[in-house]
Amino acid sequence: MNALRFWVSAALAAALSACGDGGIRSPDFTPIVTLTGLRVQPLDPQQGSQIPAGTTLSFRAIATFEQTVPPGTEGAEDGVIVVDEDVTERVDWQEMDTAIATVDDRGVVLGVAPSTTPQRITATFQDRSASTFVTVTDAELVGVDHVRPQSATARDPADRYTVAAGANVPFDIYGAFTDGQVRRIDESMFDVTWTSSDASVADNPADDDNFSTLAVGSAQITGAIADAQGISPASASATLVVEPLNAFCETEFIAPPSVFSDEASMACLGCEVQQPAAIFDANVETFGTMSIPLGLLTQSSVSVTVSQTPTSPLRVGRPAGFLVSRSASLLSAELLSEVTIDTVTCDAEGANCTVQESFGVGFAPLYLALLGVIGGEEVNLLSTPPLGEASAAANGLRLTFSGGLLSAAATLNVHSSCAVAREPQEE
């Protein structure tokens, strides 16, 4: 897995210089952040730069910064660390000819009409600009390939997706084209109809691609091209399995009798856990937020610990974990390099905890299972593998969130804590 760093933004320079009281810096050192480059690259490099009309291709804008750091900082060269930041949604995107291709404010290019002339797509950020080129081909849609929830980053081989009851699940439809490509079909270019085999389980009252999960069960979600002349097959289906909210935690830490504590590293400015009671209230729609307003180097982290005495709720041979989400961005497996989970043994007050097993960075890997969009947040189960014998005496879990090398305004939402989670699924 590649680490997803919460890289410093250009605004960090102002934030650091304003630290005044309690800032983490030497008295004679003022960090300077300089934008040195900007590049545009495809979200999926394997898709190339050609798209059939009626399909989309996503790009990212990556800014490069040089950050001055105190003498002796590990990884610095001549007192400077070079960092990259994804600024896709902060740049000004422009296209060359809207009659051929358009680009939205998220870097998503839509092929409108075929053209032999490559279309320049430009991103501008502060005083820098970068471009890429897209060619809209005349490849034609020959058949519908599959449908899947928008939150699914890849197609499930069994076309089966599990979400929690109460989630809103928008779907995308993918087609096969004469050039051999399989791409997402843009519904503004094709007339797509969506149906559910059981509206009592999952329904789309607006007759669009957004399904509300209403009851526990399963339903076949079907997307079909309405004007299907020459297109075969003209539709595809996927099974949407709706589970009760608590199905993802077989056993939860719930107060009482569970108790909670939190801790932040001294190098973490203003780090805190907001609304911690929501972490163990048995309600997946509420959450506590682990916040790192400003962090410097790898010293910034915040942790939460949930434990229960006198009995141990953990179970050897079964996974444990947390239901988590991130505001304004999709939580992906890349985030795991910045998160660790420990099994711990704590006293009756939840203090004096001793670590038994660790999972995450440099240890056994953590796993992610998407639950769905719940309460406006994309919620995932962040799960350990089956616990070993070392956790037999553990009565709690500790989640530690690190802001990475440099960070500003990094947050992680924690919805629930699973003493026993469902079995993680290998990807």
Short mmCIF file of C-alpha atoms in Angstrom, two decimals, residues 28-277:
data_model
loop_
_atom_site.label_atom_id
_atom_site.label_comp_id
_atom_site.label_asym_id
_atom_site.label_seq_id
_atom_site.Cartn_x
_atom_site.Cartn_y
_atom_site.Cartn_z
CA ASP A 28 15.35 31.31 15.77
CA PHE A 29 13.60 29.21 13.12
CA THR A 30 10.59 30.18 11.01
CA PRO A 31 9.42 27.54 8.51
CA ILE A 32 8.92 28.66 4.91
CA VAL A 33 6.70 26.82 2.43
CA THR A 34 7.27 27.48 -1.28
CA LEU A 35 5.22 26.19 -4.21
CA THR A 36 7.77 24.84 -6.69
CA GLY A 37 5.75 22.81 -9.16
CA LEU A 38 2.39 21.56 -10.39
CA ARG A 39 1.54 18.52 -12.49
CA VAL A 40 -1.62 16.87 -13.84
CA GLN A 41 -1.85 13.08 -13.95
CA PRO A 42 -4.63 10.53 -14.51
CA LEU A 43 -6.24 9.04 -11.44
CA ASP A 44 -5.77 5.62 -13.04
CA PRO A 45 -2.57 5.64 -15.15
CA GLN A 46 -3.62 2.42 -16.90
CA GLN A 47 -6.56 4.14 -18.60
CA GLY A 48 -4.31 6.27 -20.80
CA SER A 49 -5.48 9.55 -22.35
CA GLN A 50 -8.12 8.38 -24.84
CA ILE A 51 -11.81 8.16 -24.03
CA PRO A 52 -14.88 7.36 -26.11
CA ALA A 53 -17.53 10.07 -26.31
CA GLY A 54 -20.00 9.70 -23.45
CA THR A 55 -17.44 8.48 -20.93
CA THR A 56 -15.25 10.16 -18.34
CA LEU A 57 -11.62 10.20 -17.28
CA SER A 58 -10.49 11.55 -13.89
CA PHE A 59 -7.33 13.58 -13.36
CA ARG A 60 -5.50 14.78 -10.27
CA ALA A 61 -3.55 17.99 -9.79
CA ILE A 62 -0.45 17.49 -7.65
CA ALA A 63 1.41 20.48 -6.22
CA THR A 64 5.03 20.23 -5.07
CA PHE A 65 6.15 22.29 -2.08
CA GLU A 66 9.54 22.90 -0.51
CA GLN A 67 9.34 23.17 3.30
CA THR A 68 12.27 24.51 5.28
CA VAL A 69 12.87 22.57 8.51
CA PRO A 70 15.14 22.92 11.53
CA PRO A 71 18.74 21.69 11.22
CA GLY A 72 19.10 17.99 11.84
CA THR A 73 15.62 17.06 10.60
CA GLU A 74 15.63 13.50 9.29
CA GLY A 75 15.10 13.25 5.53
CA ALA A 76 15.94 16.91 4.87
CA GLU A 77 18.47 17.96 2.25
CA ASP A 78 20.13 21.32 2.75
CA GLY A 79 17.47 22.16 5.34
CA VAL A 80 14.57 21.48 2.97
CA ILE A 81 11.96 18.73 2.67
CA VAL A 82 10.11 18.32 -0.63
CA VAL A 83 6.46 17.27 -0.26
CA ASP A 84 3.55 16.69 -2.63
CA GLU A 85 -0.09 17.61 -2.02
CA ASP A 86 -3.21 16.65 -3.96
CA VAL A 87 -4.87 20.00 -4.82
CA THR A 88 -7.36 18.63 -7.36
CA GLU A 89 -10.38 20.38 -5.88
CA ARG A 90 -8.54 23.66 -5.27
CA VAL A 91 -7.25 24.36 -8.77
CA ASP A 92 -9.00 26.16 -11.62
CA TRP A 93 -9.71 23.59 -14.35
CA GLN A 94 -10.16 24.67 -17.97
CA GLU A 95 -10.75 22.82 -21.24
CA MET A 96 -9.81 23.81 -24.80
CA ASP A 97 -13.13 23.17 -26.59
CA THR A 98 -16.30 22.41 -24.64
CA ALA A 99 -17.93 21.01 -27.78
CA ILE A 100 -15.41 18.16 -27.67
CA ALA A 101 -14.61 17.70 -23.96
CA THR A 102 -15.51 19.32 -20.66
CA VAL A 103 -13.85 19.22 -17.26
CA ASP A 104 -15.51 19.82 -13.89
CA ASP A 105 -14.06 21.23 -10.68
CA ARG A 106 -13.02 17.73 -9.54
CA GLY A 107 -10.80 17.11 -12.57
CA VAL A 108 -13.31 14.76 -14.26
CA VAL A 109 -13.14 15.06 -18.06
CA LEU A 110 -16.23 14.11 -20.09
CA GLY A 111 -15.85 13.20 -23.74
CA VAL A 112 -18.59 15.04 -25.64
CA ALA A 113 -17.80 14.45 -29.32
CA PRO A 114 -15.08 12.56 -31.25
CA SER A 115 -12.14 14.59 -32.53
CA THR A 116 -8.74 13.81 -33.96
CA THR A 117 -7.35 16.89 -32.22
CA PRO A 118 -6.08 16.22 -28.68
CA GLN A 119 -7.83 18.48 -26.21
CA ARG A 120 -5.70 20.42 -23.72
CA ILE A 121 -6.91 20.23 -20.09
CA THR A 122 -5.28 22.86 -17.87
CA ALA A 123 -5.09 23.21 -14.11
CA THR A 124 -4.04 26.51 -12.52
CA PHE A 125 -3.01 26.81 -8.88
CA GLN A 126 -1.71 30.10 -7.49
CA ASP A 127 0.93 31.19 -10.04
CA ARG A 128 1.45 27.76 -11.60
CA SER A 129 -0.25 25.99 -14.49
CA ALA A 130 0.02 22.46 -15.79
CA SER A 131 -1.66 20.69 -18.68
CA THR A 132 -2.48 17.29 -20.05
CA PHE A 133 -4.14 16.16 -23.28
CA VAL A 134 -7.19 13.99 -23.89
CA THR A 135 -8.33 12.56 -27.20
CA VAL A 136 -12.04 11.82 -27.61
CA THR A 137 -12.39 8.79 -29.86
CA ASP A 138 -15.25 7.56 -32.03
CA ALA A 139 -15.39 4.18 -30.27
CA GLU A 140 -18.99 3.04 -29.88
CA LEU A 141 -20.78 1.41 -26.99
CA VAL A 142 -21.36 -2.27 -27.77
CA GLY A 143 -22.72 -3.52 -24.46
CA VAL A 144 -23.27 -2.84 -20.79
CA ASP A 145 -20.48 -4.48 -18.79
CA HIS A 146 -21.49 -4.07 -15.12
CA VAL A 147 -22.96 -1.77 -12.48
CA ARG A 148 -21.55 -1.02 -9.04
CA PRO A 149 -21.91 1.48 -6.18
CA GLN A 150 -19.96 4.69 -6.70
CA SER A 151 -18.17 4.04 -3.41
CA ALA A 152 -16.75 0.74 -4.69
CA THR A 153 -13.28 1.47 -6.07
CA ALA A 154 -13.23 -1.81 -8.00
CA ARG A 155 -15.73 -4.31 -9.35
CA ASP A 156 -16.52 -7.24 -7.09
CA PRO A 157 -16.07 -10.48 -9.08
CA ALA A 158 -19.43 -11.69 -7.78
CA ASP A 159 -21.13 -8.30 -8.38
CA ARG A 160 -22.17 -8.34 -4.73
CA TYR A 161 -21.87 -5.35 -2.40
CA THR A 162 -22.75 -5.03 1.28
CA VAL A 163 -23.91 -1.84 3.00
CA ALA A 164 -25.53 -0.91 6.29
CA ALA A 165 -29.23 -0.22 6.61
CA GLY A 166 -30.03 3.48 6.31
CA ALA A 167 -27.26 4.15 3.78
CA ASN A 168 -27.71 6.05 0.52
CA VAL A 169 -26.02 4.13 -2.28
CA PRO A 170 -25.59 5.84 -5.68
CA PHE A 171 -24.65 3.49 -8.54
CA ASP A 172 -22.55 3.85 -11.71
CA ILE A 173 -22.96 1.93 -14.95
CA TYR A 174 -19.99 0.71 -17.02
CA GLY A 175 -19.97 -0.18 -20.72
CA ALA A 176 -17.74 -2.04 -23.17
CA PHE A 177 -16.68 -0.13 -26.29
CA THR A 178 -15.43 -1.10 -29.74
CA ASP A 179 -11.87 -0.14 -28.81
CA GLY A 180 -11.86 -2.82 -26.11
CA GLN A 181 -12.14 -0.36 -23.21
CA VAL A 182 -14.54 -0.68 -20.28
CA ARG A 183 -15.45 2.74 -18.92
CA ARG A 184 -18.04 4.44 -16.76
CA ILE A 185 -20.95 5.62 -18.88
CA ASP A 186 -21.96 9.22 -18.26
CA GLU A 187 -25.72 9.31 -17.77
CA SER A 188 -25.98 12.80 -19.23
CA MET A 189 -24.97 11.27 -22.58
CA PHE A 190 -26.98 8.03 -22.39
CA ASP A 191 -30.55 7.40 -21.26
CA VAL A 192 -30.11 5.02 -18.31
CA THR A 193 -32.96 3.61 -16.21
CA TRP A 194 -32.46 2.12 -12.75
CA THR A 195 -34.64 -0.42 -10.95
CA SER A 196 -34.58 -2.49 -7.77
CA SER A 197 -35.94 -6.02 -7.49
CA ASP A 198 -37.20 -5.26 -3.97
CA ALA A 199 -38.13 -1.64 -3.24
CA SER A 200 -38.77 -2.52 0.40
CA VAL A 201 -35.04 -3.24 0.80
CA ALA A 202 -33.54 -0.65 -1.56
CA ASP A 203 -35.50 1.97 -3.42
CA ASN A 204 -34.81 4.93 -5.70
CA PRO A 205 -37.90 7.12 -5.31
CA ALA A 206 -36.57 9.67 -7.81
CA ASP A 207 -36.04 6.93 -10.43
CA ASP A 208 -32.35 7.84 -10.58
CA ASP A 209 -29.15 5.98 -9.66
CA ASN A 210 -29.37 6.81 -5.92
CA PHE A 211 -30.80 3.98 -3.82
CA SER A 212 -31.91 4.29 -0.19
CA THR A 213 -31.49 1.13 1.90
CA LEU A 214 -34.67 0.71 3.91
CA ALA A 215 -34.61 -2.77 5.41
CA VAL A 216 -32.31 -5.72 6.01
CA GLY A 217 -32.22 -8.09 3.03
CA SER A 218 -30.93 -8.10 -0.53
CA ALA A 219 -32.06 -6.61 -3.83
CA GLN A 220 -30.90 -6.77 -7.42
CA ILE A 221 -30.01 -3.30 -8.69
CA THR A 222 -30.26 -3.07 -12.48
CA GLY A 223 -29.05 -0.34 -14.80
CA ALA A 224 -30.29 -0.43 -18.39
CA ILE A 225 -29.70 1.65 -21.52
CA ALA A 226 -33.13 2.78 -22.66
CA ASP A 227 -32.31 3.25 -26.35
CA ALA A 228 -30.47 -0.05 -26.75
CA GLN A 229 -30.42 -0.53 -30.52
CA GLY A 230 -27.20 -2.35 -31.42
CA ILE A 231 -26.17 -2.65 -27.73
CA SER A 232 -25.99 -6.12 -26.21
CA PRO A 233 -26.35 -6.73 -23.38
CA ALA A 234 -28.30 -3.56 -22.73
CA SER A 235 -28.36 -3.95 -18.94
CA ALA A 236 -26.43 -5.32 -15.98
CA SER A 237 -27.27 -6.06 -12.36
CA ALA A 238 -25.53 -6.25 -9.00
CA THR A 239 -26.70 -7.63 -5.69
CA LEU A 240 -26.97 -5.07 -2.91
CA VAL A 241 -26.92 -6.79 0.49
CA VAL A 242 -28.29 -4.63 3.33
CA GLU A 243 -27.20 -5.61 6.83
CA PRO A 244 -28.28 -4.15 10.17
CA LEU A 245 -25.98 -1.44 11.50
CA ASN A 246 -24.70 -3.62 14.31
CA ALA A 247 -23.87 -6.50 11.94
CA PHE A 248 -20.43 -5.00 11.41
CA CYS A 249 -19.66 -5.16 15.13
CA GLU A 250 -20.68 -8.48 16.64
CA THR A 251 -19.69 -7.07 20.04
CA GLU A 252 -19.27 -3.34 20.67
CA PHE A 253 -17.67 -1.25 23.38
CA ILE A 254 -20.71 0.58 24.78
CA ALA A 255 -20.83 2.88 27.80
CA PRO A 256 -21.53 1.78 30.40
CA PRO A 257 -19.62 -0.40 31.28
CA SER A 258 -16.95 0.66 28.74
CA VAL A 259 -14.77 3.67 29.52
CA PHE A 260 -12.87 6.05 27.24
CA SER A 261 -9.59 7.99 27.34
CA ASP A 262 -7.64 10.00 24.80
CA GLU A 263 -4.11 11.33 24.42
CA ALA A 264 -2.20 13.58 22.01
CA SER A 265 1.54 13.87 21.41
CA MET A 266 3.23 16.99 22.73
CA ALA A 267 4.22 17.96 19.18
CA CYS A 268 0.57 18.05 18.09
CA LEU A 269 -0.79 21.60 18.26
CA GLY A 270 -4.43 21.72 19.33
CA CYS A 271 -4.96 17.97 18.80
CA GLU A 272 -8.13 16.69 20.44
CA VAL A 273 -11.01 14.24 20.23
CA GLN A 274 -14.34 16.01 19.81
CA GLN A 275 -17.58 14.32 20.99
CA PRO A 276 -15.79 11.20 22.30
CA ALA A 277 -19.01 9.76 23.76
#
